[in-house]
Amino acid sequence: MSFRSEISFCTFNSSFIVVSIRSNEFSEIGLLSNFDTGNPPRIVFGKNSLKNNLPQIIKDLHPKNSLIVSDDIVSKTGGLGKVEDAFKESGTTYKTYLIPIKEPTADVAREVSDFARKTSPDLVVGVGGGSVMDMAKLMSIMVTNKEDPIKYCALPPDPWSDKVSNLGINKILIPTTAGTGSETSNTLVIIEKGYKTWITSSKVTANISLIDPVLTYTLPPGVTRNTGLDALSHLVEGTVSSQANPISDGLIFQGVRIISKYLVRAYNNGSDEEARINMSFAAMLGGWVIAFPWVGGPATIGHCMSEALGPKFNIPHGQACAIMLPHAMDYNSSLIAPRLRPIAEAFGTDTYDMDDTKAARAAIDGVLKLMKDLEMPVSLKNSTKLTRNSLDEMLEYVLNERQFIYNLPAYNPRRLTKENLQILFDDIWEGKFSFTT
């Protein structure tokens, strides 16, 4: 369906920006009329919302045995202390548990699960980045579910099915980065045997997501960049996904527009309050796209590859997602070119006089320009210590196993073949784009 319209969007400086959308293709409900949104969290968003709202939120939940989950970084930067102060103000007792490592392995998942079962809290508050929030989610369900956590993880032929039997305890998630979207998603990630897997369930979704952008003000530029590009990948891969729908389209367009305007500003000046607030909002939208209903993030070749490359070769998640994103768009472009037109528009390109192929390429160029402005490499060749032989060795694994862990035949528009993957792997290594030229 094509249309011409003008739409006004509000950003968080209380001003309005008019965005002209011409001849764009968005989803219609059509055969996607059946869906279940699960349990979206209550969202408390805004500057100083932690100080102003968290004490009363805690009181309203009447917890008897609360657990705060965080890590050393958040403890040192003051975020953990602010949550502890809120508990003290509410008059509620609590314990604090620090996650031992940055990326949670299966062993860490078992360790935190055992701790949750032994302490048996009735409220978990996760304050930190994606890994901290994911482990807080895990602890909330492990109190009431007694199997090894790996047994609840994604497995073919239906990796997105809910394998968690029992409802968990109340959980509040408080992000200190702007990117993973874990605060609003229905997923948590665990590294098993060197690769990322996940638990998907409405039961791991936060009861309350408290998003205070002030907690992101101290993020260093590299973390700001990587987490912001992670959020972008959730949004744009939601457009690439075969499961895109009218709900996700609206979230995606607004999220990409915000990131295209504010991520570079936040990267260049961490004290830019307007940029920080808007990036927190965009990250929240990215988490929603993953879960409302499931369309983004790991649902396409982009995350399928980045979540294999990252843990195995020690590439930061946001960097791996960023490198893969334009290639995921390029690889699928011949089948979804009209759907990439709004992405180009969100990056500020007037596509009215472009055909679909040129508009799709403009969307890819928008991502590449943003990466350049953020000083992010656009190829694996120039960005990691990974060798070409190591990359090529992954081809058979992606083709014969990993794509089915992600159920790519149902979610990624273009079928994976050995011939196409060989071209794609060469493109990823060299920074080329062979499918839209």
PDB file of N, CA and C in Angstrom, residues 77-128:
ATOM      1  N   THR A  77      29.863   3.423  39.294  1.00  0.00           N
ATOM      2  CA  THR A  77      29.353   4.657  38.678  1.00  0.00           C
ATOM      3  C   THR A  77      28.159   5.246  39.428  1.00  0.00           C
ATOM      4  N   GLY A  78      27.707   4.565  40.466  1.00  0.00           N
ATOM      5  CA  GLY A  78      26.685   5.150  41.331  1.00  0.00           C
ATOM      6  C   GLY A  78      25.265   4.692  41.106  1.00  0.00           C
ATOM      7  N   GLY A  79      25.012   3.961  40.030  1.00  0.00           N
ATOM      8  CA  GLY A  79      23.650   3.525  39.749  1.00  0.00           C
ATOM      9  C   GLY A  79      23.095   2.591  40.807  1.00  0.00           C
ATOM     10  N   LEU A  80      23.932   1.665  41.256  1.00  0.00           N
ATOM     11  CA  LEU A  80      23.492   0.732  42.288  1.00  0.00           C
ATOM     12  C   LEU A  80      23.150   1.467  43.578  1.00  0.00           C
ATOM     13  N   GLY A  81      23.981   2.424  43.954  1.00  0.00           N
ATOM     14  CA  GLY A  81      23.725   3.183  45.169  1.00  0.00           C
ATOM     15  C   GLY A  81      22.395   3.911  45.130  1.00  0.00           C
ATOM     16  N   LYS A  82      22.017   4.420  43.966  1.00  0.00           N
ATOM     17  CA  LYS A  82      20.732   5.122  43.844  1.00  0.00           C
ATOM     18  C   LYS A  82      19.561   4.171  44.076  1.00  0.00           C
ATOM     19  N   VAL A  83      19.690   2.929  43.587  1.00  0.00           N
ATOM     20  CA  VAL A  83      18.622   1.946  43.815  1.00  0.00           C
ATOM     21  C   VAL A  83      18.575   1.566  45.294  1.00  0.00           C
ATOM     22  N   GLU A  84      19.735   1.371  45.903  1.00  0.00           N
ATOM     23  CA  GLU A  84      19.769   1.051  47.330  1.00  0.00           C
ATOM     24  C   GLU A  84      19.159   2.186  48.152  1.00  0.00           C
ATOM     25  N   ASP A  85      19.421   3.433  47.758  1.00  0.00           N
ATOM     26  CA  ASP A  85      18.820   4.576  48.455  1.00  0.00           C
ATOM     27  C   ASP A  85      17.300   4.550  48.353  1.00  0.00           C
ATOM     28  N   ALA A  86      16.785   4.137  47.186  1.00  0.00           N
ATOM     29  CA  ALA A  86      15.329   4.061  47.012  1.00  0.00           C
ATOM     30  C   ALA A  86      14.724   3.009  47.941  1.00  0.00           C
ATOM     31  N   PHE A  87      15.426   1.887  48.100  1.00  0.00           N
ATOM     32  CA  PHE A  87      14.947   0.866  49.030  1.00  0.00           C
ATOM     33  C   PHE A  87      14.952   1.394  50.459  1.00  0.00           C
ATOM     34  N   LYS A  88      16.007   2.097  50.826  1.00  0.00           N
ATOM     35  CA  LYS A  88      16.081   2.651  52.185  1.00  0.00           C
ATOM     36  C   LYS A  88      14.958   3.651  52.414  1.00  0.00           C
ATOM     37  N   GLU A  89      14.696   4.491  51.411  1.00  0.00           N
ATOM     38  CA  GLU A  89      13.625   5.480  51.544  1.00  0.00           C
ATOM     39  C   GLU A  89      12.259   4.814  51.681  1.00  0.00           C
ATOM     40  N   SER A  90      12.100   3.661  51.009  1.00  0.00           N
ATOM     41  CA  SER A  90      10.820   2.947  51.069  1.00  0.00           C
ATOM     42  C   SER A  90      10.666   2.152  52.365  1.00  0.00           C
ATOM     43  N   GLY A  91      11.748   2.038  53.123  1.00  0.00           N
ATOM     44  CA  GLY A  91      11.702   1.273  54.350  1.00  0.00           C
ATOM     45  C   GLY A  91      11.679  -0.225  54.133  1.00  0.00           C
ATOM     46  N   THR A  92      12.233  -0.676  53.001  1.00  0.00           N
ATOM     47  CA  THR A  92      12.190  -2.083  52.620  1.00  0.00           C
ATOM     48  C   THR A  92      13.586  -2.691  52.702  1.00  0.00           C
ATOM     49  N   THR A  93      13.679  -3.863  53.294  1.00  0.00           N
ATOM     50  CA  THR A  93      14.967  -4.549  53.373  1.00  0.00           C
ATOM     51  C   THR A  93      15.295  -5.206  52.033  1.00  0.00           C
ATOM     52  N   TYR A  94      16.586  -5.426  51.801  1.00  0.00           N
ATOM     53  CA  TYR A  94      17.024  -5.969  50.522  1.00  0.00           C
ATOM     54  C   TYR A  94      18.382  -6.630  50.668  1.00  0.00           C
ATOM     55  N   LYS A  95      18.702  -7.479  49.697  1.00  0.00           N
ATOM     56  CA  LYS A  95      20.041  -8.022  49.514  1.00  0.00           C
ATOM     57  C   LYS A  95      20.543  -7.558  48.156  1.00  0.00           C
ATOM     58  N   THR A  96      21.861  -7.494  47.983  1.00  0.00           N
ATOM     59  CA  THR A  96      22.464  -7.101  46.702  1.00  0.00           C
ATOM     60  C   THR A  96      23.311  -8.242  46.170  1.00  0.00           C
ATOM     61  N   TYR A  97      23.167  -8.511  44.872  1.00  0.00           N
ATOM     62  CA  TYR A  97      23.942  -9.575  44.223  1.00  0.00           C
ATOM     63  C   TYR A  97      24.601  -8.994  42.973  1.00  0.00           C
ATOM     64  N   LEU A  98      25.917  -9.116  42.863  1.00  0.00           N
ATOM     65  CA  LEU A  98      26.650  -8.602  41.712  1.00  0.00           C
ATOM     66  C   LEU A  98      26.964  -9.743  40.743  1.00  0.00           C
ATOM     67  N   ILE A  99      26.561  -9.565  39.475  1.00  0.00           N
ATOM     68  CA  ILE A  99      26.837 -10.557  38.441  1.00  0.00           C
ATOM     69  C   ILE A  99      28.349 -10.643  38.245  1.00  0.00           C
ATOM     70  N   PRO A 100      28.928 -11.855  38.186  1.00  0.00           N
ATOM     71  CA  PRO A 100      30.389 -11.976  38.210  1.00  0.00           C
ATOM     72  C   PRO A 100      31.107 -11.604  36.922  1.00  0.00           C
ATOM     73  N   ILE A 101      30.487 -11.774  35.757  1.00  0.00           N
ATOM     74  CA  ILE A 101      31.185 -11.455  34.506  1.00  0.00           C
ATOM     75  C   ILE A 101      30.264 -10.694  33.569  1.00  0.00           C
ATOM     76  N   LYS A 102      30.868 -10.101  32.532  1.00  0.00           N
ATOM     77  CA  LYS A 102      30.132  -9.218  31.633  1.00  0.00           C
ATOM     78  C   LYS A 102      29.091  -9.963  30.806  1.00  0.00           C
ATOM     79  N   GLU A 103      29.496 -11.053  30.148  1.00  0.00           N
ATOM     80  CA  GLU A 103      28.583 -11.799  29.281  1.00  0.00           C
ATOM     81  C   GLU A 103      28.238 -13.113  29.963  1.00  0.00           C
ATOM     82  N   PRO A 104      26.975 -13.347  30.303  1.00  0.00           N
ATOM     83  CA  PRO A 104      26.617 -14.517  31.103  1.00  0.00           C
ATOM     84  C   PRO A 104      26.710 -15.830  30.325  1.00  0.00           C
ATOM     85  N   THR A 105      27.585 -16.701  30.786  1.00  0.00           N
ATOM     86  CA  THR A 105      27.711 -18.042  30.228  1.00  0.00           C
ATOM     87  C   THR A 105      26.696 -18.962  30.892  1.00  0.00           C
ATOM     88  N   ALA A 106      26.628 -20.185  30.407  1.00  0.00           N
ATOM     89  CA  ALA A 106      25.728 -21.172  31.006  1.00  0.00           C
ATOM     90  C   ALA A 106      26.083 -21.411  32.464  1.00  0.00           C
ATOM     91  N   ASP A 107      27.378 -21.426  32.785  1.00  0.00           N
ATOM     92  CA  ASP A 107      27.791 -21.638  34.176  1.00  0.00           C
ATOM     93  C   ASP A 107      27.341 -20.491  35.073  1.00  0.00           C
ATOM     94  N   VAL A 108      27.453 -19.257  34.562  1.00  0.00           N
ATOM     95  CA  VAL A 108      26.978 -18.106  35.336  1.00  0.00           C
ATOM     96  C   VAL A 108      25.463 -18.184  35.509  1.00  0.00           C
ATOM     97  N   ALA A 109      24.760 -18.580  34.447  1.00  0.00           N
ATOM     98  CA  ALA A 109      23.305 -18.717  34.536  1.00  0.00           C
ATOM     99  C   ALA A 109      22.914 -19.720  35.621  1.00  0.00           C
ATOM    100  N   ARG A 110      23.660 -20.812  35.704  1.00  0.00           N
ATOM    101  CA  ARG A 110      23.368 -21.816  36.744  1.00  0.00           C
ATOM    102  C   ARG A 110      23.687 -21.252  38.135  1.00  0.00           C
ATOM    103  N   GLU A 111      24.773 -20.495  38.216  1.00  0.00           N
ATOM    104  CA  GLU A 111      25.172 -19.918  39.500  1.00  0.00           C
ATOM    105  C   GLU A 111      24.123 -18.950  40.029  1.00  0.00           C
ATOM    106  N   VAL A 112      23.659 -18.045  39.168  1.00  0.00           N
ATOM    107  CA  VAL A 112      22.666 -17.067  39.628  1.00  0.00           C
ATOM    108  C   VAL A 112      21.324 -17.743  39.894  1.00  0.00           C
ATOM    109  N   SER A 113      21.016 -18.797  39.142  1.00  0.00           N
ATOM    110  CA  SER A 113      19.771 -19.534  39.384  1.00  0.00           C
ATOM    111  C   SER A 113      19.800 -20.200  40.753  1.00  0.00           C
ATOM    112  N   ASP A 114      20.922 -20.808  41.079  1.00  0.00           N
ATOM    113  CA  ASP A 114      21.056 -21.447  42.393  1.00  0.00           C
ATOM    114  C   ASP A 114      20.915 -20.418  43.514  1.00  0.00           C
ATOM    115  N   PHE A 115      21.527 -19.236  43.316  1.00  0.00           N
ATOM    116  CA  PHE A 115      21.436 -18.198  44.344  1.00  0.00           C
ATOM    117  C   PHE A 115      19.983 -17.750  44.523  1.00  0.00           C
ATOM    118  N   ALA A 116      19.261 -17.584  43.416  1.00  0.00           N
ATOM    119  CA  ALA A 116      17.868 -17.156  43.504  1.00  0.00           C
ATOM    120  C   ALA A 116      17.020 -18.191  44.240  1.00  0.00           C
ATOM    121  N   ARG A 117      17.258 -19.458  43.951  1.00  0.00           N
ATOM    122  CA  ARG A 117      16.475 -20.501  44.610  1.00  0.00           C
ATOM    123  C   ARG A 117      16.777 -20.575  46.096  1.00  0.00           C
ATOM    124  N   LYS A 118      18.030 -20.375  46.461  1.00  0.00           N
ATOM    125  CA  LYS A 118      18.412 -20.453  47.876  1.00  0.00           C
ATOM    126  C   LYS A 118      17.861 -19.268  48.667  1.00  0.00           C
ATOM    127  N   THR A 119      17.880 -18.071  48.071  1.00  0.00           N
ATOM    128  CA  THR A 119      17.438 -16.876  48.798  1.00  0.00           C
ATOM    129  C   THR A 119      15.937 -16.649  48.665  1.00  0.00           C
ATOM    130  N   SER A 120      15.329 -17.199  47.621  1.00  0.00           N
ATOM    131  CA  SER A 120      13.883 -17.152  47.403  1.00  0.00           C
ATOM    132  C   SER A 120      13.289 -15.754  47.571  1.00  0.00           C
ATOM    133  N   PRO A 121      13.749 -14.775  46.782  1.00  0.00           N
ATOM    134  CA  PRO A 121      13.185 -13.427  46.877  1.00  0.00           C
ATOM    135  C   PRO A 121      11.770 -13.375  46.305  1.00  0.00           C
ATOM    136  N   ASP A 122      11.035 -12.341  46.673  1.00  0.00           N
ATOM    137  CA  ASP A 122       9.722 -12.112  46.066  1.00  0.00           C
ATOM    138  C   ASP A 122       9.716 -10.880  45.169  1.00  0.00           C
ATOM    139  N   LEU A 123      10.868 -10.209  45.061  1.00  0.00           N
ATOM    140  CA  LEU A 123      11.048  -9.093  44.123  1.00  0.00           C
ATOM    141  C   LEU A 123      12.507  -9.056  43.683  1.00  0.00           C
ATOM    142  N   VAL A 124      12.735  -8.972  42.376  1.00  0.00           N
ATOM    143  CA  VAL A 124      14.081  -8.791  41.830  1.00  0.00           C
ATOM    144  C   VAL A 124      14.124  -7.452  41.112  1.00  0.00           C
ATOM    145  N   VAL A 125      15.149  -6.668  41.411  1.00  0.00           N
ATOM    146  CA  VAL A 125      15.365  -5.391  40.717  1.00  0.00           C
ATOM    147  C   VAL A 125      16.714  -5.475  40.010  1.00  0.00           C
ATOM    148  N   GLY A 126      16.708  -5.444  38.687  1.00  0.00           N
ATOM    149  CA  GLY A 126      17.937  -5.475  37.914  1.00  0.00           C
ATOM    150  C   GLY A 126      18.319  -4.087  37.471  1.00  0.00           C
ATOM    151  N   VAL A 127      19.501  -3.611  37.848  1.00  0.00           N
ATOM    152  CA  VAL A 127      19.978  -2.293  37.432  1.00  0.00           C
ATOM    153  C   VAL A 127      21.337  -2.459  36.773  1.00  0.00           C
ATOM    154  N   GLY A 128      21.387  -2.203  35.467  1.00  0.00           N
ATOM    155  CA  GLY A 128      22.623  -2.384  34.721  1.00  0.00           C
ATOM    156  C   GLY A 128      22.358  -2.452  33.234  1.00  0.00           C
TER     157      GLY A 128
END
